[in-house]
PDB file of C-alpha atoms and ligand atoms in Angstrom:
ATOM      1  CA  MET A   1     -51.394-125.379 -74.592  1.00  0.00           C
ATOM      2  CA  LYS A   2     -55.264-125.677 -74.247  1.00  0.00           C
ATOM      3  CA  ILE A   3     -56.957-121.830 -75.255  1.00  0.00           C
ATOM      4  CA  VAL A   4     -60.314-120.996 -74.887  1.00  0.00           C
ATOM      5  CA  VAL A   5     -61.543-118.185 -77.499  1.00  0.00           C
ATOM      6  CA  ILE A   6     -64.571-116.497 -75.718  1.00  0.00           C
ATOM      7  CA  GLY A   7     -66.264-115.148 -78.883  1.00  0.00           C
ATOM      8  CA  GLY A   8     -64.473-117.576 -80.749  1.00  0.00           C
ATOM      9  CA  THR A   9     -67.187-117.457 -83.974  1.00  0.00           C
ATOM     10  CA  GLY A  10     -66.810-113.681 -84.686  1.00  0.00           C
ATOM     11  CA  LEU A  11     -64.894-111.783 -86.955  1.00  0.00           C
ATOM     12  CA  ILE A  12     -61.839-111.784 -84.884  1.00  0.00           C
ATOM     13  CA  GLY A  13     -62.455-114.893 -83.053  1.00  0.00           C
ATOM     14  CA  SER A  14     -62.281-117.194 -85.872  1.00  0.00           C
ATOM     15  CA  LYS A  15     -59.432-116.065 -87.342  1.00  0.00           C
ATOM     16  CA  LEU A  16     -57.666-116.755 -83.930  1.00  0.00           C
ATOM     17  CA  VAL A  17     -58.733-119.726 -83.442  1.00  0.00           C
ATOM     18  CA  LYS A  18     -57.490-120.794 -87.072  1.00  0.00           C
ATOM     19  CA  LYS A  19     -54.185-118.986 -86.345  1.00  0.00           C
ATOM     20  CA  LEU A  20     -53.787-120.468 -82.835  1.00  0.00           C
ATOM     21  CA  ARG A  21     -54.437-124.104 -84.117  1.00  0.00           C
ATOM     22  CA  GLU A  22     -51.611-123.796 -86.742  1.00  0.00           C
ATOM     23  CA  HIS A  23     -49.431-123.183 -84.306  1.00  0.00           C
ATOM     24  CA  GLY A  24     -50.005-126.346 -82.774  1.00  0.00           C
ATOM     25  CA  HIS A  25     -52.721-125.264 -80.020  1.00  0.00           C
ATOM     26  CA  ASP A  26     -55.688-126.638 -78.626  1.00  0.00           C
ATOM     27  CA  ALA A  27     -57.737-123.866 -79.330  1.00  0.00           C
ATOM     28  CA  VAL A  28     -61.176-124.172 -78.406  1.00  0.00           C
ATOM     29  CA  ALA A  29     -64.051-121.897 -79.875  1.00  0.00           C
ATOM     30  CA  ALA A  30     -66.734-120.673 -77.176  1.00  0.00           C
ATOM     31  CA  SER A  31     -69.844-119.127 -77.852  1.00  0.00           C
ATOM     32  CA  PRO A  32     -73.791-119.433 -77.778  1.00  0.00           C
ATOM     33  CA  ASN A  33     -73.309-121.037 -81.239  1.00  0.00           C
ATOM     34  CA  THR A  34     -71.221-123.710 -79.097  1.00  0.00           C
ATOM     35  CA  GLY A  35     -72.978-124.073 -76.334  1.00  0.00           C
ATOM     36  CA  VAL A  36     -70.814-121.825 -73.928  1.00  0.00           C
ATOM     37  CA  ASN A  37     -72.485-118.617 -72.917  1.00  0.00           C
ATOM     38  CA  SER A  38     -70.596-116.100 -70.639  1.00  0.00           C
ATOM     39  CA  VAL A  39     -73.214-113.768 -69.778  1.00  0.00           C
ATOM     40  CA  THR A  40     -75.698-116.693 -68.275  1.00  0.00           C
ATOM     41  CA  GLY A  41     -72.596-118.719 -67.650  1.00  0.00           C
ATOM     42  CA  GLU A  42     -74.182-121.779 -69.619  1.00  0.00           C
ATOM     43  CA  GLY A  43     -71.180-124.204 -70.245  1.00  0.00           C
ATOM     44  CA  LEU A  44     -68.361-122.064 -69.264  1.00  0.00           C
ATOM     45  CA  VAL A  45     -67.053-124.779 -66.131  1.00  0.00           C
ATOM     46  CA  ASP A  46     -66.948-127.589 -68.622  1.00  0.00           C
ATOM     47  CA  ALA A  47     -64.957-125.592 -71.363  1.00  0.00           C
ATOM     48  CA  LEU A  48     -62.708-124.063 -69.157  1.00  0.00           C
ATOM     49  CA  LYS A  49     -61.486-127.508 -67.362  1.00  0.00           C
ATOM     50  CA  GLY A  50     -57.630-127.737 -68.312  1.00  0.00           C
ATOM     51  CA  ALA A  51     -57.396-124.341 -69.706  1.00  0.00           C
ATOM     52  CA  SER A  52     -54.128-122.223 -69.872  1.00  0.00           C
ATOM     53  CA  VAL A  53     -55.586-119.231 -71.533  1.00  0.00           C
ATOM     54  CA  VAL A  54     -58.738-117.317 -71.880  1.00  0.00           C
ATOM     55  CA  VAL A  55     -58.985-114.773 -74.605  1.00  0.00           C
ATOM     56  CA  ASP A  56     -62.383-112.859 -74.670  1.00  0.00           C
ATOM     57  CA  VAL A  57     -63.466-111.472 -78.181  1.00  0.00           C
ATOM     58  CA  THR A  58     -67.198-111.092 -77.225  1.00  0.00           C
ATOM     59  CA  ASN A  59     -69.163-108.598 -78.654  1.00  0.00           C
ATOM     60  CA  SER A  60     -72.421-107.443 -77.208  1.00  0.00           C
ATOM     61  CA  PRO A  61     -75.343-108.260 -79.530  1.00  0.00           C
ATOM     62  CA  SER A  62     -76.922-105.005 -78.358  1.00  0.00           C
ATOM     63  CA  TRP A  63     -75.117-101.547 -78.465  1.00  0.00           C
ATOM     64  CA  GLU A  64     -77.701 -99.764 -76.585  1.00  0.00           C
ATOM     65  CA  ASP A  65     -76.436 -97.918 -73.194  1.00  0.00           C
ATOM     66  CA  ALA A  66     -77.554-100.189 -70.533  1.00  0.00           C
ATOM     67  CA  ALA A  67     -77.324-103.543 -72.859  1.00  0.00           C
ATOM     68  CA  VAL A  68     -74.017-102.952 -73.540  1.00  0.00           C
ATOM     69  CA  LEU A  69     -72.691-102.344 -70.335  1.00  0.00           C
ATOM     70  CA  LYS A  70     -74.895-105.100 -68.845  1.00  0.00           C
ATOM     71  CA  PHE A  71     -73.443-107.437 -71.035  1.00  0.00           C
ATOM     72  CA  PHE A  72     -69.439-106.738 -70.849  1.00  0.00           C
ATOM     73  CA  GLU A  73     -69.884-105.901 -66.751  1.00  0.00           C
ATOM     74  CA  THR A  74     -71.880-109.663 -66.831  1.00  0.00           C
ATOM     75  CA  SER A  75     -69.852-111.429 -69.027  1.00  0.00           C
ATOM     76  CA  THR A  76     -66.468-110.069 -67.914  1.00  0.00           C
ATOM     77  CA  GLY A  77     -67.377-110.879 -64.103  1.00  0.00           C
ATOM     78  CA  ASN A  78     -68.580-114.702 -64.993  1.00  0.00           C
ATOM     79  CA  LEU A  79     -65.383-114.940 -67.047  1.00  0.00           C
ATOM     80  CA  LEU A  80     -63.060-113.763 -64.312  1.00  0.00           C
ATOM     81  CA  ALA A  81     -64.559-115.747 -61.639  1.00  0.00           C
ATOM     82  CA  ASN A  82     -64.485-118.944 -63.436  1.00  0.00           C
ATOM     83  CA  GLU A  83     -61.026-118.599 -64.395  1.00  0.00           C
ATOM     84  CA  ALA A  84     -60.039-118.342 -60.605  1.00  0.00           C
ATOM     85  CA  VAL A  85     -61.408-121.323 -59.942  1.00  0.00           C
ATOM     86  CA  ALA A  86     -59.858-123.327 -63.103  1.00  0.00           C
ATOM     87  CA  SER A  87     -56.704-121.825 -62.302  1.00  0.00           C
ATOM     88  CA  VAL A  88     -56.397-120.437 -66.026  1.00  0.00           C
ATOM     89  CA  GLY A  89     -52.847-118.138 -65.944  1.00  0.00           C
ATOM     90  CA  HIS A  90     -53.787-115.719 -68.549  1.00  0.00           C
ATOM     91  CA  HIS A  91     -56.700-113.502 -69.450  1.00  0.00           C
ATOM     92  CA  VAL A  92     -56.855-111.963 -72.665  1.00  0.00           C
ATOM     93  CA  ALA A  93     -59.349-109.487 -73.892  1.00  0.00           C
ATOM     94  CA  LEU A  94     -59.295-107.283 -76.995  1.00  0.00           C
ATOM     95  CA  SER A  95     -60.493-103.238 -76.141  1.00  0.00           C
ATOM     96  CA  VAL A  96     -60.425-100.281 -78.181  1.00  0.00           C
ATOM     97  CA  VAL A  97     -57.498 -97.963 -78.539  1.00  0.00           C
ATOM     98  CA  GLY A  98     -58.947 -94.473 -76.756  1.00  0.00           C
ATOM     99  CA  THR A  99     -61.351 -95.948 -74.989  1.00  0.00           C
ATOM    100  CA  GLU A 100     -61.116 -93.503 -71.952  1.00  0.00           C
ATOM    101  CA  ARG A 101     -61.483 -90.770 -74.866  1.00  0.00           C
ATOM    102  CA  LEU A 102     -64.542 -91.830 -76.224  1.00  0.00           C
ATOM    103  CA  LEU A 103     -66.880 -91.858 -72.877  1.00  0.00           C
ATOM    104  CA  GLU A 104     -69.726 -89.816 -74.540  1.00  0.00           C
ATOM    105  CA  SER A 105     -70.580 -93.290 -75.983  1.00  0.00           C
ATOM    106  CA  GLY A 106     -72.518 -96.202 -73.904  1.00  0.00           C
ATOM    107  CA  PHE A 107     -70.244 -98.439 -75.841  1.00  0.00           C
ATOM    108  CA  PHE A 108     -67.217 -97.177 -74.667  1.00  0.00           C
ATOM    109  CA  ARG A 109     -68.593 -96.776 -71.249  1.00  0.00           C
ATOM    110  CA  ALA A 110     -68.761-100.444 -71.243  1.00  0.00           C
ATOM    111  CA  LYS A 111     -65.615-100.887 -72.708  1.00  0.00           C
ATOM    112  CA  LEU A 112     -63.742 -99.089 -69.597  1.00  0.00           C
ATOM    113  CA  ALA A 113     -65.964-101.021 -67.202  1.00  0.00           C
ATOM    114  CA  GLN A 114     -64.508-104.361 -68.722  1.00  0.00           C
ATOM    115  CA  GLU A 115     -61.375-103.208 -68.481  1.00  0.00           C
ATOM    116  CA  ASN A 116     -61.449-102.198 -65.021  1.00  0.00           C
ATOM    117  CA  LEU A 117     -63.099-105.445 -63.924  1.00  0.00           C
ATOM    118  CA  ILE A 118     -60.037-107.459 -65.750  1.00  0.00           C
ATOM    119  CA  LYS A 119     -57.770-104.902 -63.605  1.00  0.00           C
ATOM    120  CA  ALA A 120     -59.085-105.295 -60.114  1.00  0.00           C
ATOM    121  CA  SER A 121     -59.044-109.267 -60.945  1.00  0.00           C
ATOM    122  CA  SER A 122     -56.600-111.996 -59.783  1.00  0.00           C
ATOM    123  CA  VAL A 123     -56.174-113.290 -62.855  1.00  0.00           C
ATOM    124  CA  PRO A 124     -52.720-112.520 -64.629  1.00  0.00           C
ATOM    125  CA  CYS A 125     -53.908-110.678 -67.933  1.00  0.00           C
ATOM    126  CA  SER A 126     -53.203-108.967 -70.818  1.00  0.00           C
ATOM    127  CA  ILE A 127     -55.531-105.884 -72.210  1.00  0.00           C
ATOM    128  CA  VAL A 128     -55.108-105.476 -76.224  1.00  0.00           C
ATOM    129  CA  ARG A 129     -56.301-102.327 -77.537  1.00  0.00           C
ATOM    130  CA  ALA A 130     -56.963-102.279 -81.201  1.00  0.00           C
ATOM    131  CA  THR A 131     -57.815 -99.387 -83.530  1.00  0.00           C
ATOM    132  CA  GLN A 132     -60.754 -99.948 -85.908  1.00  0.00           C
ATOM    133  CA  PHE A 133     -60.938-102.666 -88.109  1.00  0.00           C
ATOM    134  CA  PHE A 134     -60.840-101.890 -92.267  1.00  0.00           C
ATOM    135  CA  GLU A 135     -63.983-104.452 -92.176  1.00  0.00           C
ATOM    136  CA  PHE A 136     -65.681-101.799 -89.847  1.00  0.00           C
ATOM    137  CA  VAL A 137     -65.003 -98.594 -91.797  1.00  0.00           C
ATOM    138  CA  LYS A 138     -68.160 -98.867 -93.977  1.00  0.00           C
ATOM    139  CA  SER A 139     -70.297 -99.077 -91.124  1.00  0.00           C
ATOM    140  CA  ILE A 140     -68.838 -96.237 -89.701  1.00  0.00           C
ATOM    141  CA  GLY A 141     -69.988 -93.933 -93.044  1.00  0.00           C
ATOM    142  CA  ASP A 142     -73.624 -96.132 -92.755  1.00  0.00           C
ATOM    143  CA  PHE A 143     -73.773 -94.588 -89.467  1.00  0.00           C
ATOM    144  CA  SER A 144     -73.511 -90.982 -89.979  1.00  0.00           C
ATOM    145  CA  THR A 145     -75.510 -91.012 -93.393  1.00  0.00           C
ATOM    146  CA  ASP A 146     -78.079 -88.544 -94.121  1.00  0.00           C
ATOM    147  CA  GLY A 147     -79.693 -89.069 -96.997  1.00  0.00           C
ATOM    148  CA  ASN A 148     -76.929 -89.035 -99.660  1.00  0.00           C
ATOM    149  CA  LYS A 149     -74.512 -87.347 -97.862  1.00  0.00           C
ATOM    150  CA  ILE A 150     -71.753 -88.699 -95.208  1.00  0.00           C
ATOM    151  CA  LEU A 151     -71.249 -86.054 -92.323  1.00  0.00           C
ATOM    152  CA  LEU A 152     -67.417 -86.943 -90.805  1.00  0.00           C
ATOM    153  CA  PRO A 153     -65.119 -85.206 -88.850  1.00  0.00           C
ATOM    154  CA  PRO A 154     -61.011 -84.726 -89.976  1.00  0.00           C
ATOM    155  CA  ALA A 155     -59.840 -86.797 -87.115  1.00  0.00           C
ATOM    156  CA  LEU A 156     -56.976 -88.889 -87.456  1.00  0.00           C
ATOM    157  CA  ILE A 157     -57.496 -92.629 -87.409  1.00  0.00           C
ATOM    158  CA  GLN A 158     -55.183 -95.440 -88.132  1.00  0.00           C
ATOM    159  CA  PRO A 159     -56.775 -98.481 -88.916  1.00  0.00           C
ATOM    160  CA  MET A 160     -55.836-102.156 -89.122  1.00  0.00           C
ATOM    161  CA  ALA A 161     -56.973-105.431 -91.064  1.00  0.00           C
ATOM    162  CA  ALA A 162     -59.007-108.064 -88.781  1.00  0.00           C
ATOM    163  CA  ASP A 163     -56.192-110.511 -89.791  1.00  0.00           C
ATOM    164  CA  ASP A 164     -53.699-108.510 -88.629  1.00  0.00           C
ATOM    165  CA  VAL A 165     -55.627-107.962 -85.204  1.00  0.00           C
ATOM    166  CA  ALA A 166     -55.864-111.742 -84.738  1.00  0.00           C
ATOM    167  CA  SER A 167     -52.040-112.452 -85.211  1.00  0.00           C
ATOM    168  CA  ALA A 168     -51.290-109.451 -82.555  1.00  0.00           C
ATOM    169  CA  VAL A 169     -53.634-110.855 -80.143  1.00  0.00           C
ATOM    170  CA  GLY A 170     -52.188-114.753 -80.624  1.00  0.00           C
ATOM    171  CA  ARG A 171     -48.758-113.468 -80.077  1.00  0.00           C
ATOM    172  CA  VAL A 172     -49.792-111.905 -76.662  1.00  0.00           C
ATOM    173  CA  VAL A 173     -51.453-114.857 -76.460  1.00  0.00           C
ATOM    174  CA  MET A 174     -48.569-117.098 -76.724  1.00  0.00           C
ATOM    175  CA  GLY A 175     -46.373-114.857 -74.590  1.00  0.00           C
ATOM    176  CA  SER A 176     -46.417-114.118 -70.578  1.00  0.00           C
ATOM    177  CA  PRO A 177     -49.583-112.347 -69.038  1.00  0.00           C
ATOM    178  CA  LEU A 178     -48.379-107.950 -69.272  1.00  0.00           C
ATOM    179  CA  ASN A 179     -50.551-107.601 -66.674  1.00  0.00           C
ATOM    180  CA  GLY A 180     -51.092-104.204 -68.532  1.00  0.00           C
ATOM    181  CA  THR A 181     -52.151-102.818 -72.035  1.00  0.00           C
ATOM    182  CA  VAL A 182     -50.784-102.764 -75.167  1.00  0.00           C
ATOM    183  CA  GLU A 183     -52.194-101.011 -78.275  1.00  0.00           C
ATOM    184  CA  ILE A 184     -52.151-102.259 -81.931  1.00  0.00           C
ATOM    185  CA  ALA A 185     -52.707-100.373 -85.097  1.00  0.00           C
ATOM    186  CA  GLY A 186     -52.504-100.662 -88.697  1.00  0.00           C
ATOM    187  CA  PRO A 187     -49.425 -99.259 -90.672  1.00  0.00           C
ATOM    188  CA  GLU A 188     -50.830 -95.933 -91.901  1.00  0.00           C
ATOM    189  CA  ARG A 189     -52.492 -92.920 -90.808  1.00  0.00           C
ATOM    190  CA  PHE A 190     -55.667 -90.963 -92.515  1.00  0.00           C
ATOM    191  CA  ARG A 191     -58.288 -88.417 -92.149  1.00  0.00           C
ATOM    192  CA  LEU A 192     -61.022 -89.970 -90.971  1.00  0.00           C
ATOM    193  CA  ASP A 193     -63.335 -88.206 -94.120  1.00  0.00           C
ATOM    194  CA  GLU A 194     -60.150 -88.982 -96.869  1.00  0.00           C
ATOM    195  CA  LEU A 195     -60.490 -92.744 -95.693  1.00  0.00           C
ATOM    196  CA  MET A 196     -64.519 -92.943 -96.050  1.00  0.00           C
ATOM    197  CA  ARG A 197     -63.980 -91.494 -99.360  1.00  0.00           C
ATOM    198  CA  LEU A 198     -61.453 -94.032-100.307  1.00  0.00           C
ATOM    199  CA  ASP A 199     -63.923 -96.575 -99.302  1.00  0.00           C
ATOM    200  CA  LEU A 200     -66.652 -95.289-101.056  1.00  0.00           C
ATOM    201  CA  ALA A 201     -64.718 -94.760-104.490  1.00  0.00           C
ATOM    202  CA  ALA A 202     -63.408 -98.770-104.384  1.00  0.00           C
ATOM    203  CA  ARG A 203     -67.093 -99.898-103.417  1.00  0.00           C
ATOM    204  CA  LYS A 204     -68.803 -97.344-106.180  1.00  0.00           C
ATOM    205  CA  ASP A 205     -71.045 -96.252-103.527  1.00  0.00           C
ATOM    206  CA  PRO A 206     -72.457 -92.914-104.683  1.00  0.00           C
ATOM    207  CA  ARG A 207     -72.682 -91.424-101.095  1.00  0.00           C
ATOM    208  CA  GLU A 208     -70.776 -88.011-100.929  1.00  0.00           C
ATOM    209  CA  VAL A 209     -68.329 -87.461 -97.923  1.00  0.00           C
ATOM    210  CA  ILE A 210     -69.142 -83.760 -96.646  1.00  0.00           C
ATOM    211  CA  THR A 211     -66.058 -82.807 -94.271  1.00  0.00           C
ATOM    212  CA  ASP A 212     -67.411 -81.216 -91.109  1.00  0.00           C
ATOM    213  CA  PRO A 213     -65.521 -80.488 -87.991  1.00  0.00           C
ATOM    214  CA  GLN A 214     -68.900 -81.024 -86.275  1.00  0.00           C
ATOM    215  CA  GLY A 215     -69.625 -84.420 -87.579  1.00  0.00           C
ATOM    216  CA  ARG A 216     -69.637 -87.263 -85.260  1.00  0.00           C
ATOM    217  CA  TYR A 217     -67.852 -90.352 -85.384  1.00  0.00           C
ATOM    218  CA  TYR A 218     -70.339 -93.339 -84.321  1.00  0.00           C
ATOM    219  CA  GLY A 219     -72.626 -90.330 -82.989  1.00  0.00           C
ATOM    220  CA  ILE A 220     -70.120 -88.983 -80.616  1.00  0.00           C
ATOM    221  CA  LYS A 221     -67.947 -85.857 -81.091  1.00  0.00           C
ATOM    222  CA  VAL A 222     -64.274 -87.016 -81.177  1.00  0.00           C
ATOM    223  CA  THR A 223     -60.890 -84.814 -80.667  1.00  0.00           C
ATOM    224  CA  GLU A 224     -58.083 -84.854 -83.627  1.00  0.00           C
ATOM    225  CA  ASN A 225     -56.253 -87.451 -81.949  1.00  0.00           C
ATOM    226  CA  ALA A 226     -58.856 -89.142 -80.082  1.00  0.00           C
ATOM    227  CA  LEU A 227     -58.577 -92.479 -82.267  1.00  0.00           C
ATOM    228  CA  ILE A 228     -54.859 -92.921 -82.658  1.00  0.00           C
ATOM    229  CA  PRO A 229     -52.531 -94.884 -80.535  1.00  0.00           C
ATOM    230  CA  GLY A 230     -49.809 -93.664 -78.767  1.00  0.00           C
ATOM    231  CA  ASP A 231     -46.024 -94.122 -79.824  1.00  0.00           C
ATOM    232  CA  ALA A 232     -45.464 -97.616 -78.832  1.00  0.00           C
ATOM    233  CA  ALA A 233     -48.120 -99.090 -80.821  1.00  0.00           C
ATOM    234  CA  ARG A 234     -47.069-102.436 -82.664  1.00  0.00           C
ATOM    235  CA  LEU A 235     -47.895-101.884 -86.213  1.00  0.00           C
ATOM    236  CA  GLY A 236     -49.844-104.396 -88.611  1.00  0.00           C
ATOM    237  CA  GLU A 237     -48.737-104.835 -91.787  1.00  0.00           C
ATOM    238  CA  ARG A 238     -51.588-104.891 -94.401  1.00  0.00           C
ATOM    239  CA  ARG A 239     -52.567-101.616 -96.133  1.00  0.00           C
ATOM    240  CA  PHE A 240     -56.131-100.402 -96.316  1.00  0.00           C
ATOM    241  CA  GLY A 241     -55.571 -99.793-100.225  1.00  0.00           C
ATOM    242  CA  ASP A 242     -54.350-103.400-100.822  1.00  0.00           C
ATOM    243  CA  TRP A 243     -57.070-105.090 -98.599  1.00  0.00           C
ATOM    244  CA  LEU A 244     -59.596-102.644-100.452  1.00  0.00           C
ATOM    245  CA  SER A 245     -58.715-103.825-103.719  1.00  0.00           C
ATOM    246  CA  GLN A 246     -58.990-107.396-102.473  1.00  0.00           C
ATOM    247  CA  VAL A 247     -62.279-107.053-101.119  1.00  0.00           C
ATOM    248  CA  THR A 248     -64.051-105.084-103.747  1.00  0.00           C
ATOM    249  CA  ARG A 249     -63.068-107.778-106.280  1.00  0.00           C
ATOM    250  CA  GLN A 250     -65.332-109.828-104.734  1.00  0.00           C
ATOM    251  CA  ILE A 251     -68.475-107.727-104.768  1.00  0.00           C
ATOM    252  CA  PRO A 252     -70.393-108.547-107.781  1.00  0.00           C
ATOM    253  CA  ASN A 253     -70.631-105.506-110.429  1.00  0.00           C
ATOM    254  CA  PRO A 254     -74.616-104.542-110.573  1.00  0.00           C
ATOM    255  CA  HIS A 255     -73.985-103.149-114.144  1.00  0.00           C
ATOM    256  CA  LEU A 256     -72.956-106.444-115.246  1.00  0.00           C
ATOM    257  CA  GLN A 257     -75.349-108.633-116.969  1.00  0.00           C
ATOM    258  CA  PRO A 258     -75.484-112.317-116.786  1.00  0.00           C
ATOM    259  CA  ALA A 259     -74.480-113.788-120.321  1.00  0.00           C
TER     260      ALA A 259
HETATM  261  N1  NAP B 301     -64.867-103.346 -84.586  1.00  0.00           N
HETATM  262  C1  NAP B 301     -63.658-102.843 -84.579  1.00  0.00           C
HETATM  263  O1  NAP B 301     -63.155-101.699 -85.309  1.00  0.00           O
HETATM  264  C2  NAP B 301     -63.094-102.620 -83.335  1.00  0.00           C
HETATM  265  C3  NAP B 301     -61.858-102.109 -82.571  1.00  0.00           C
HETATM  266  C4  NAP B 301     -61.353-102.387 -81.583  1.00  0.00           C
HETATM  267  C5  NAP B 301     -61.747-103.187 -80.881  1.00  0.00           C
HETATM  268  N2  NAP B 301     -62.871-103.815 -81.185  1.00  0.00           N
HETATM  269  C6  NAP B 301     -63.268-105.132 -80.179  1.00  0.00           C
HETATM  270  O2  NAP B 301     -63.270-106.324 -80.816  1.00  0.00           O
HETATM  271  C7  NAP B 301     -64.229-107.545 -80.000  1.00  0.00           C
HETATM  272  C8  NAP B 301     -64.647-108.539 -81.235  1.00  0.00           C
HETATM  273  O3  NAP B 301     -65.019-107.714 -82.091  1.00  0.00           O
HETATM  274  P1  NAP B 301     -65.595-108.689 -83.094  1.00  0.00           P
HETATM  275  O4  NAP B 301     -65.894-107.914 -84.719  1.00  0.00           O
HETATM  276  O5  NAP B 301     -64.624-109.897 -83.637  1.00  0.00           O
HETATM  277  O6  NAP B 301     -67.282-109.496 -82.563  1.00  0.00           O
HETATM  278  P2  NAP B 301     -68.312-110.360 -83.978  1.00  0.00           P
HETATM  279  O7  NAP B 301     -67.855-110.600 -85.184  1.00  0.00           O
HETATM  280  O8  NAP B 301     -69.328-109.455 -83.460  1.00  0.00           O
HETATM  281  O9  NAP B 301     -68.127-111.339 -82.739  1.00  0.00           O
HETATM  282  C9  NAP B 301     -68.884-111.326 -81.216  1.00  0.00           C
HETATM  283  C10 NAP B 301     -68.648-112.733 -80.424  1.00  0.00           C
HETATM  284  O10 NAP B 301     -69.063-112.826 -79.279  1.00  0.00           O
HETATM  285  C11 NAP B 301     -69.975-113.642 -79.229  1.00  0.00           C
HETATM  286  N3  NAP B 301     -70.662-113.475 -78.319  1.00  0.00           N
HETATM  287  C12 NAP B 301     -71.924-112.834 -78.236  1.00  0.00           C
HETATM  288  N4  NAP B 301     -72.545-113.007 -77.034  1.00  0.00           N
HETATM  289  C13 NAP B 301     -72.050-114.072 -76.411  1.00  0.00           C
HETATM  290  C14 NAP B 301     -72.262-114.414 -75.035  1.00  0.00           C
HETATM  291  N5  NAP B 301     -73.309-114.386 -74.294  1.00  0.00           N
HETATM  292  N6  NAP B 301     -71.514-115.397 -74.321  1.00  0.00           N
HETATM  293  C15 NAP B 301     -70.145-115.554 -75.440  1.00  0.00           C
HETATM  294  N7  NAP B 301     -69.827-115.104 -76.257  1.00  0.00           N
HETATM  295  C16 NAP B 301     -70.739-114.363 -76.783  1.00  0.00           C
HETATM  296  C17 NAP B 301     -70.101-114.317 -80.705  1.00  0.00           C
HETATM  297  O11 NAP B 301     -70.676-115.744 -80.628  1.00  0.00           O
HETATM  298  P3  NAP B 301     -71.871-116.094 -81.433  1.00  0.00           P
HETATM  299  O12 NAP B 301     -71.249-116.471 -82.692  1.00  0.00           O
HETATM  300  O13 NAP B 301     -72.182-117.339 -81.062  1.00  0.00           O
HETATM  301  O14 NAP B 301     -73.175-115.110 -81.544  1.00  0.00           O
HETATM  302  C18 NAP B 301     -69.465-114.049 -81.454  1.00  0.00           C
HETATM  303  O15 NAP B 301     -68.641-114.867 -81.525  1.00  0.00           O
HETATM  304  C19 NAP B 301     -65.283-106.381 -79.349  1.00  0.00           C
HETATM  305  O16 NAP B 301     -64.943-106.357 -77.859  1.00  0.00           O
HETATM  306  C20 NAP B 301     -64.743-105.121 -79.805  1.00  0.00           C
HETATM  307  O17 NAP B 301     -65.290-104.261 -78.945  1.00  0.00           O
HETATM  308  C21 NAP B 301     -63.618-103.919 -82.345  1.00  0.00           C
END
């Protein structure tokens, strides 16, 4: 089966392409780096020839409100129009759990616009909504850093490993179109402030996390349950602590002098 992964050079895309190839599929990584641009349309017609499935795991280079909306609207519109012409049988897109609860952010307004275009299209589809990736936790802290302090609300969060995201998306890709949405998440639930303390401690990062009910998640207010999935979510296996110990073993210790 020919499967075109738009954004196939990114964090999730590269893992997904590898997994699909291991299952014997002809998985093609398509992105500006491989000459395929879903915003300008460059290379799309050729890339989609003979494709059974197109997976959209792109992300916008800019998260500025107008730019990110333009990216997801244009890219998704181009993909769906080209897929209809090429008779692609399944469009799979990666979105975010709780998108409709996070619309104070321009990024999530853009993700909702992407989902709505997919739902309105004639191409059979599956939308996979994932929770925050483990790999993304550090950047949540960086965004909310003020001097040596990180102000965060004690909102619930159920993050997952990028590797588990790619496996879950891969299973959807290999199945029939859901013509609906499925949620995926990690196996454990944390409070955001507590998760950040675990991440910082493992990285020996001296910043202090201040629990602040008025604190923000990526610049926006979130309610206690805004980031967590419903009961039917499909859960990954990798635990945050195991992932963190593996990642931090690979970080050079600045206190160790070379011999
Ligand atoms: N971060 C999270 O915690 C989280 C949680 C849930 C869902 N998600 C969603 O997961 C998706 C993938 O995230 P990621 O972290 O894997 O992204 P990423 O590593 O930033 O990769 C983005 C990919 O998009 C490609 N791309 C950029 N502009 C493009 C264009 N004009 N045409 C075609 N491809 C283009 C990039 O290609 P080049 O390499 O050629 O630039 C790259 O392959 C995003 O849509 C995000 O919303 C993220």
